[in-house]
Coordinates of N, CA, C and O in Angstrom, one line a residue:
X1 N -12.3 -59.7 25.0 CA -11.9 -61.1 24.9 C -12.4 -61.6 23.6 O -13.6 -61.6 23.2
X2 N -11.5 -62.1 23.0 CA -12.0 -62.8 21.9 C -13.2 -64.2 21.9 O -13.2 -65.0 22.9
X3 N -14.2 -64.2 20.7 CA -14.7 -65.5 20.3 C -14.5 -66.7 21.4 O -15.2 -67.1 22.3
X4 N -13.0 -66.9 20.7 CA -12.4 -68.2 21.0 C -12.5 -68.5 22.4 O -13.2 -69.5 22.8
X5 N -11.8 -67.7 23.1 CA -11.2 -66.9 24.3 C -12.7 -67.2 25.2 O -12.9 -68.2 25.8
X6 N -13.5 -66.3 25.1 CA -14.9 -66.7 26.0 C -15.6 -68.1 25.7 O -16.4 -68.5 26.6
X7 N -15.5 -68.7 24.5 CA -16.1 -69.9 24.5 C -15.3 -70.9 25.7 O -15.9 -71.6 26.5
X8 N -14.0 -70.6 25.8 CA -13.0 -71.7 26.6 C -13.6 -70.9 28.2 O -13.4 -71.6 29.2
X9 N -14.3 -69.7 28.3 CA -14.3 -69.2 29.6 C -15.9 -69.8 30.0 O -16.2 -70.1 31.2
X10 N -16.4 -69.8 29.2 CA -18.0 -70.3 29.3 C -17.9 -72.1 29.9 O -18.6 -72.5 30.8
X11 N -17.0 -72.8 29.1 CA -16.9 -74.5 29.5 C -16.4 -74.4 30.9 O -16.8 -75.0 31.8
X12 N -15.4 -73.5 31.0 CA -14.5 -73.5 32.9 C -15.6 -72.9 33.5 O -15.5 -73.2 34.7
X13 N -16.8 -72.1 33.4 CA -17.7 -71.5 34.5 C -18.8 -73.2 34.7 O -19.7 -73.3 35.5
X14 N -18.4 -74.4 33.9 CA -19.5 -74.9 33.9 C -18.9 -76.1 34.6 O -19.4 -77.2 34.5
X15 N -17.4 -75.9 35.5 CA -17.1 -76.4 36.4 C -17.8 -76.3 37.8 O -18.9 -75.8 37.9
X16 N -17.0 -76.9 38.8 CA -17.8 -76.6 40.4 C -17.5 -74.9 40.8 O -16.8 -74.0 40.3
X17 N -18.2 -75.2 41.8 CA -19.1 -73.6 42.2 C -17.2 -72.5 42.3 O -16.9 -71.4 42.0
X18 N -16.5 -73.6 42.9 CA -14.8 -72.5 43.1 C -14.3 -72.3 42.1 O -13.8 -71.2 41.9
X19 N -14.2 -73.8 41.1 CA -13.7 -73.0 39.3 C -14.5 -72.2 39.0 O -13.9 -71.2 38.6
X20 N -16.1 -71.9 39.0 CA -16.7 -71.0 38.4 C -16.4 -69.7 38.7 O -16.2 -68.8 37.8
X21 N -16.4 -69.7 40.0 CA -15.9 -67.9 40.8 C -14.8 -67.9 40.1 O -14.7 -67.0 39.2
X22 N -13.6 -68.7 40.1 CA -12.8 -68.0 39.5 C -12.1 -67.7 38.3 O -11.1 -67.1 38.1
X23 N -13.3 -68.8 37.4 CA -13.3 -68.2 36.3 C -13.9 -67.1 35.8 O -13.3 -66.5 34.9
X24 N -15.0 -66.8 36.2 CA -15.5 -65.5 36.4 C -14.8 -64.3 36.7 O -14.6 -63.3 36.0
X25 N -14.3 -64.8 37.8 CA -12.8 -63.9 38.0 C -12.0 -63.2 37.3 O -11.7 -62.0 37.4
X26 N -11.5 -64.3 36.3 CA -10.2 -64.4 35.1 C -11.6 -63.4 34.3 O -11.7 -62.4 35.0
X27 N -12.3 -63.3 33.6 CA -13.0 -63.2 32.1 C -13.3 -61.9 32.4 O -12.9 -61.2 31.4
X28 N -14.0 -61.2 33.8 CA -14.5 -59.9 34.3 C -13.5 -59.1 34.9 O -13.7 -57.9 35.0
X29 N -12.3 -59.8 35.6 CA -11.1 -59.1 36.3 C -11.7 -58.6 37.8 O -11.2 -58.0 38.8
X30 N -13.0 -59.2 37.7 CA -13.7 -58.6 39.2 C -13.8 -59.8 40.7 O -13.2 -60.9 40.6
X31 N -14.3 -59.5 41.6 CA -14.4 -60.2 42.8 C -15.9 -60.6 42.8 O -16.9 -59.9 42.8
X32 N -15.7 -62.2 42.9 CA -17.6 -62.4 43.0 C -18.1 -62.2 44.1 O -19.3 -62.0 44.2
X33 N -17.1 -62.2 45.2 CA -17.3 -62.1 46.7 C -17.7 -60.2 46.9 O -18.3 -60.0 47.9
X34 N -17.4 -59.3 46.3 CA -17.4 -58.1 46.3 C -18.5 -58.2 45.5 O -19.6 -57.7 45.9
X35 N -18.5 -58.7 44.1 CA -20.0 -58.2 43.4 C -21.4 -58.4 44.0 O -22.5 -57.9 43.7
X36 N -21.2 -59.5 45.1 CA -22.3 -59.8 45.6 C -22.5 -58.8 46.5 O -23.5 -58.2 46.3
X37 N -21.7 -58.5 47.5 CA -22.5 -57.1 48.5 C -22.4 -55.8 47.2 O -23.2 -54.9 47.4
X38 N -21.9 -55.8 46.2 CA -21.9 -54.4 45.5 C -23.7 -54.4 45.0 O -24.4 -53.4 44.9
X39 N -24.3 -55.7 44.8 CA -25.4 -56.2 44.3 C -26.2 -55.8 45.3 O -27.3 -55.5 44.9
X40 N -26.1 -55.8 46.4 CA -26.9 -55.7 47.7 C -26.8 -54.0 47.7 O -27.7 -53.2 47.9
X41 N -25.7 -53.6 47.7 CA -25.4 -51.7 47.9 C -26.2 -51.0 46.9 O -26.8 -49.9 47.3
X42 N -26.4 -51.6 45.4 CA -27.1 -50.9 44.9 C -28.7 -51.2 44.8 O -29.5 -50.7 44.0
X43 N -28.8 -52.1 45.5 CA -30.4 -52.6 45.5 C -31.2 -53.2 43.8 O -32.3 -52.9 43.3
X44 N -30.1 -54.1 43.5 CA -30.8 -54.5 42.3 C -31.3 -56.0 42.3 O -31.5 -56.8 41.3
X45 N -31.7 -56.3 43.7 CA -32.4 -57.1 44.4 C -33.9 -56.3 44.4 O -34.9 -56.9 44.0
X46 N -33.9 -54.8 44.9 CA -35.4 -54.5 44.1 C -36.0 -54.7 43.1 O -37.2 -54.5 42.9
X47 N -35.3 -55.0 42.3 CA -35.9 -55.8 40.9 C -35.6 -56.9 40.2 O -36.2 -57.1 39.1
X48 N -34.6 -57.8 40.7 CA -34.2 -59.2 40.2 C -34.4 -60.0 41.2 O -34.2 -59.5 42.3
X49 N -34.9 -61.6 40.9 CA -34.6 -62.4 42.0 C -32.9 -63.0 41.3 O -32.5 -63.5 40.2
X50 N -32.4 -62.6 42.7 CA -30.5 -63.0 42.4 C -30.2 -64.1 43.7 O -30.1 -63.8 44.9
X51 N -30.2 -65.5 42.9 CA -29.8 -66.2 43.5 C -28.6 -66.2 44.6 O -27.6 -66.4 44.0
X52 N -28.3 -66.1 45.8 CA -27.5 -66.0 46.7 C -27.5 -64.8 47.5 O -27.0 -64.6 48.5
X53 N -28.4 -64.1 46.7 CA -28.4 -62.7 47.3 C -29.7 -62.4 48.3 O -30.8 -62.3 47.9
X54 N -29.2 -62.4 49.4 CA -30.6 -62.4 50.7 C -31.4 -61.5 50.3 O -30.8 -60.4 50.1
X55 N -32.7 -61.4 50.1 CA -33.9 -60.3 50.1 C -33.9 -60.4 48.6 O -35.0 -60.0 48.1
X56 N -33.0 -60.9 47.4 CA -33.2 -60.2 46.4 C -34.4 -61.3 45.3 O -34.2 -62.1 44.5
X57 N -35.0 -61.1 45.5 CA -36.9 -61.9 45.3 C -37.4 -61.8 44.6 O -38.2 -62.6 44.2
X58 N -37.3 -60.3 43.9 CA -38.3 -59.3 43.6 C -38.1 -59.9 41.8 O -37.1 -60.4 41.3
X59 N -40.1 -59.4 41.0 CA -40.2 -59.6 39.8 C -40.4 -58.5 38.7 O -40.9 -58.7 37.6
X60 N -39.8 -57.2 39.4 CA -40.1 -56.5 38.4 C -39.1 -56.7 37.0 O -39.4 -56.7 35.9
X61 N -37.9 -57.0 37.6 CA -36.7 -57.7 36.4 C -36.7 -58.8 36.3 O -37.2 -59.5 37.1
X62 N -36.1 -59.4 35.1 CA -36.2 -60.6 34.9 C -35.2 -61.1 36.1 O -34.5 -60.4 36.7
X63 N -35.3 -62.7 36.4 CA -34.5 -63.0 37.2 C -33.0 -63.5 36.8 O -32.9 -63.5 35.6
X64 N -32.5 -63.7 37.2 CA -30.8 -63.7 36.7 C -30.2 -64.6 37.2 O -29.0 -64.5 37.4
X65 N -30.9 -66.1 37.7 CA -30.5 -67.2 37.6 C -29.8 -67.2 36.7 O -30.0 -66.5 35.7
X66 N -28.6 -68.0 36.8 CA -28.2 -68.9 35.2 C -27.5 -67.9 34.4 O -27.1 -68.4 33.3
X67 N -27.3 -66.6 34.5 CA -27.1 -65.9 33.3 C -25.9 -65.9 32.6 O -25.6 -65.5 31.5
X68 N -24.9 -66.9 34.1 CA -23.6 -67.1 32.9 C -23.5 -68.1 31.3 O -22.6 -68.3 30.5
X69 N -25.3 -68.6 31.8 CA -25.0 -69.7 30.8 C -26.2 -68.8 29.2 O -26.1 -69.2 28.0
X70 N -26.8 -68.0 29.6 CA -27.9 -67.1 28.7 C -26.7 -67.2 27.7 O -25.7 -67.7 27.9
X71 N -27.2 -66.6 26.3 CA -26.6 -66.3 24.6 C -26.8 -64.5 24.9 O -25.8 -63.8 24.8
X72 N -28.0 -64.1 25.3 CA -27.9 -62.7 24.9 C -28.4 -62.0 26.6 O -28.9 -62.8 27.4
X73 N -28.2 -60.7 26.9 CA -28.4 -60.1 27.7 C -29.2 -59.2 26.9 O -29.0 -58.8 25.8
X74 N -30.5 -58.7 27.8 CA -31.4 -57.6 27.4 C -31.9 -57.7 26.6 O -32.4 -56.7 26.0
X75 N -32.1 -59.4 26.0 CA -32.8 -59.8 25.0 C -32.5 -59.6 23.7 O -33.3 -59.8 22.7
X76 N -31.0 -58.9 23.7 CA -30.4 -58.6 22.0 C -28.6 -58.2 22.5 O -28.0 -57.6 21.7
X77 N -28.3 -58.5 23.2 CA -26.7 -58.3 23.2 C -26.1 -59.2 23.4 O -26.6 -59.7 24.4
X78 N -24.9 -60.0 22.7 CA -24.3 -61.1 23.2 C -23.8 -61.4 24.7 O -22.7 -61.0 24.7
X79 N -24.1 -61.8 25.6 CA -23.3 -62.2 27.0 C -21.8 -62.0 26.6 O -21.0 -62.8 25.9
X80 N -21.6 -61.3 26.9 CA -20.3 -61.0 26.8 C -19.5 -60.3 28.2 O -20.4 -59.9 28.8
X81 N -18.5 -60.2 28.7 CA -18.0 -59.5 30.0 C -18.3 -58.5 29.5 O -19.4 -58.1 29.8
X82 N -17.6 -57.7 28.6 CA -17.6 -56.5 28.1 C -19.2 -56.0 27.9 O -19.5 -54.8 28.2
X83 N -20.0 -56.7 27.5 CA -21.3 -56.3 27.4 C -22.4 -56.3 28.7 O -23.2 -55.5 29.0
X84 N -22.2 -57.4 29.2 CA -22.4 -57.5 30.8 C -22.0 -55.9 31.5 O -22.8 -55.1 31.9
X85 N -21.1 -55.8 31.5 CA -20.5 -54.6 32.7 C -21.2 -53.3 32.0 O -21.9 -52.6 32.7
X86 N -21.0 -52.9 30.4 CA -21.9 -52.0 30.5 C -23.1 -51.7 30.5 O -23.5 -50.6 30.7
X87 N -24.1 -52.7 30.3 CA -25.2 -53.2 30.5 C -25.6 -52.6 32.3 O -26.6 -52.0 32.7
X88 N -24.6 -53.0 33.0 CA -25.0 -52.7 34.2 C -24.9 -51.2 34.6 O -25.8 -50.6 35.1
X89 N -23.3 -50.5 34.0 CA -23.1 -49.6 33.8 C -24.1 -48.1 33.6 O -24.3 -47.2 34.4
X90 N -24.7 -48.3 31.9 CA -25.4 -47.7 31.5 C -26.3 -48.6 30.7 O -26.0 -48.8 29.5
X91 N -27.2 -49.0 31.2 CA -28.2 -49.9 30.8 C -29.3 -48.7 29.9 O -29.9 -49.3 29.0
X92 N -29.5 -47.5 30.0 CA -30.7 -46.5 29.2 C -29.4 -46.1 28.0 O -29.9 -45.5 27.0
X93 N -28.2 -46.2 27.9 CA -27.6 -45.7 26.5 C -27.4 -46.9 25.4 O -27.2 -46.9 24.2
X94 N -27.6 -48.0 26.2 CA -27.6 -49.1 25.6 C -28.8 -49.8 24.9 O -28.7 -50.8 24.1
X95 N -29.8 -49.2 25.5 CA -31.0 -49.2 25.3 C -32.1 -48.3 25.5 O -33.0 -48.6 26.3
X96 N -32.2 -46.8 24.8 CA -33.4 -46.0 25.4 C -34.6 -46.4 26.0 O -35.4 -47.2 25.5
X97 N -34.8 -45.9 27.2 CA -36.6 -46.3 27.7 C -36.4 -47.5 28.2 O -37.5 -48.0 28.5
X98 N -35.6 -48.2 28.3 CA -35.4 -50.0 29.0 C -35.8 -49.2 30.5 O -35.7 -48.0 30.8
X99 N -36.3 -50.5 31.2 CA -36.7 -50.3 32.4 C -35.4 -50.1 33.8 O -35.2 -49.6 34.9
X100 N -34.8 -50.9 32.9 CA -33.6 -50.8 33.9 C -32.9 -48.8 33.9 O -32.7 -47.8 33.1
X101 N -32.6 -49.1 35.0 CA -32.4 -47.1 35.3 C -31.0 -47.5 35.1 O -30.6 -48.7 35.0
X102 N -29.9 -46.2 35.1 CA -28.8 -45.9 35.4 C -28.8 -45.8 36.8 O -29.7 -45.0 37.3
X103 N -27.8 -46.7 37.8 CA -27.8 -46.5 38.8 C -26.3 -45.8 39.4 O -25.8 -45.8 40.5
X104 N -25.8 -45.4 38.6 CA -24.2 -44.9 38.5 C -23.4 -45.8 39.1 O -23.2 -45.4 40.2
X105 N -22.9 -46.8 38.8 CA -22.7 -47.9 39.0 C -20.9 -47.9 38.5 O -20.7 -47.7 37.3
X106 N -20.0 -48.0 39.3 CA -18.9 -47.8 39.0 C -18.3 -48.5 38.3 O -18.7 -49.6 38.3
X107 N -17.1 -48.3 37.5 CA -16.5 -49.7 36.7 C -15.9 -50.8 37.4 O -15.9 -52.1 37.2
X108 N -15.3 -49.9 38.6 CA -14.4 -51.1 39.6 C -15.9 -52.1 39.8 O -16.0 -53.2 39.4
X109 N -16.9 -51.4 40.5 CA -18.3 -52.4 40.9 C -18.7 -53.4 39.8 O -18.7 -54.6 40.0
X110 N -19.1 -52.7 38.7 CA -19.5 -53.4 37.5 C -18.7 -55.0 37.2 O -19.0 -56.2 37.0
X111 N -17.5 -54.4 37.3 CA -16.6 -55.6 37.5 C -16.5 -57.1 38.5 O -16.0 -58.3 38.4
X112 N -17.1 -56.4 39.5 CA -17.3 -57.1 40.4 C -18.6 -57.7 40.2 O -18.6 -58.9 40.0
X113 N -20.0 -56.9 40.2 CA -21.0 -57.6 39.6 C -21.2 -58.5 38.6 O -22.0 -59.4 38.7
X114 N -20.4 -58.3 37.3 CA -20.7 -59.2 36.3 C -20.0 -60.5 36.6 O -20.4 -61.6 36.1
X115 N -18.6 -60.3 37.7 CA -18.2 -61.4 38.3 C -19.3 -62.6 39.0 O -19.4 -63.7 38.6
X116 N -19.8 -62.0 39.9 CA -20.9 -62.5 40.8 C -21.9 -63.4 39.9 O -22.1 -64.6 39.9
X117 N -22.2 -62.1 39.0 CA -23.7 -62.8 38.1 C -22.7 -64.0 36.9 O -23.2 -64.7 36.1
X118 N -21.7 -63.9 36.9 CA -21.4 -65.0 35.8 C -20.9 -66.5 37.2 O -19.9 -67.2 36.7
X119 N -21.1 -66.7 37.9 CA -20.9 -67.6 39.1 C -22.5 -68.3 38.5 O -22.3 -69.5 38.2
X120 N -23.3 -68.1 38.4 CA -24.9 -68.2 38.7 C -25.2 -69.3 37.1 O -25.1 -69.1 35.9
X121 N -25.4 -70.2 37.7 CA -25.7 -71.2 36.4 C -26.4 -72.8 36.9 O -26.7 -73.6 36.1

């Protein structure tokens, strides 16, 4: 997605909680309603407190409030869909030695998670 293209996608997430999901929707091609149990399936509640997500509390990750509204993911990548999903994807090729593991995390899933986490703001 282009510049342009996600700036116009960032102002519609900063509508009410239904335009958000489904702008989210449009930007990631995923289901926020699916990224959230995919978020629970892979247990990345053991390490993030993820708003909406029951049990997910925990401080070993940063928390992921708000992230549709963050500038950078992993503290050096633009928020981007495209960077979001591989981030989740392969989080150690994107970054050797990051704490975050490869959880083999599928693209359909990824999709759906980055949906979920761009709802959160």
């Amino acid at each position: 997605m282009s510049g342009r293209w996600w700036g116009v996608a960032v102002l519609l997430l900063a509508g009410c909680k239904r335009d958000a999901e489904q702008s989210a929707a449009i930007v990631t091609g995923g289901d926020p309603a699916l990224g959230k149990a995919a978020i629970s399936r892979y247990g990345c509640g053991s390490c993030h407190t993820i708003p909406g997500v029951p049990g997910a509390t925990a401080t070993v990750g940063p928390p992921l409030q708000a992230l549709g509204q963050r500038t950078f993911l992993a503290g050096r990548l633009p928020n981007s869909p495209e960077n979001l999903m591989q981030w989740v994807r392969h989080p150690q090729e994107l970054e050797q030695g990051t704490a975050m593991p490869n959880l083999d995390v599928t693209e359909e899933d990824a999709r759906h998670i980055a949906a979920y986490l761009y709802t959160l703001r």
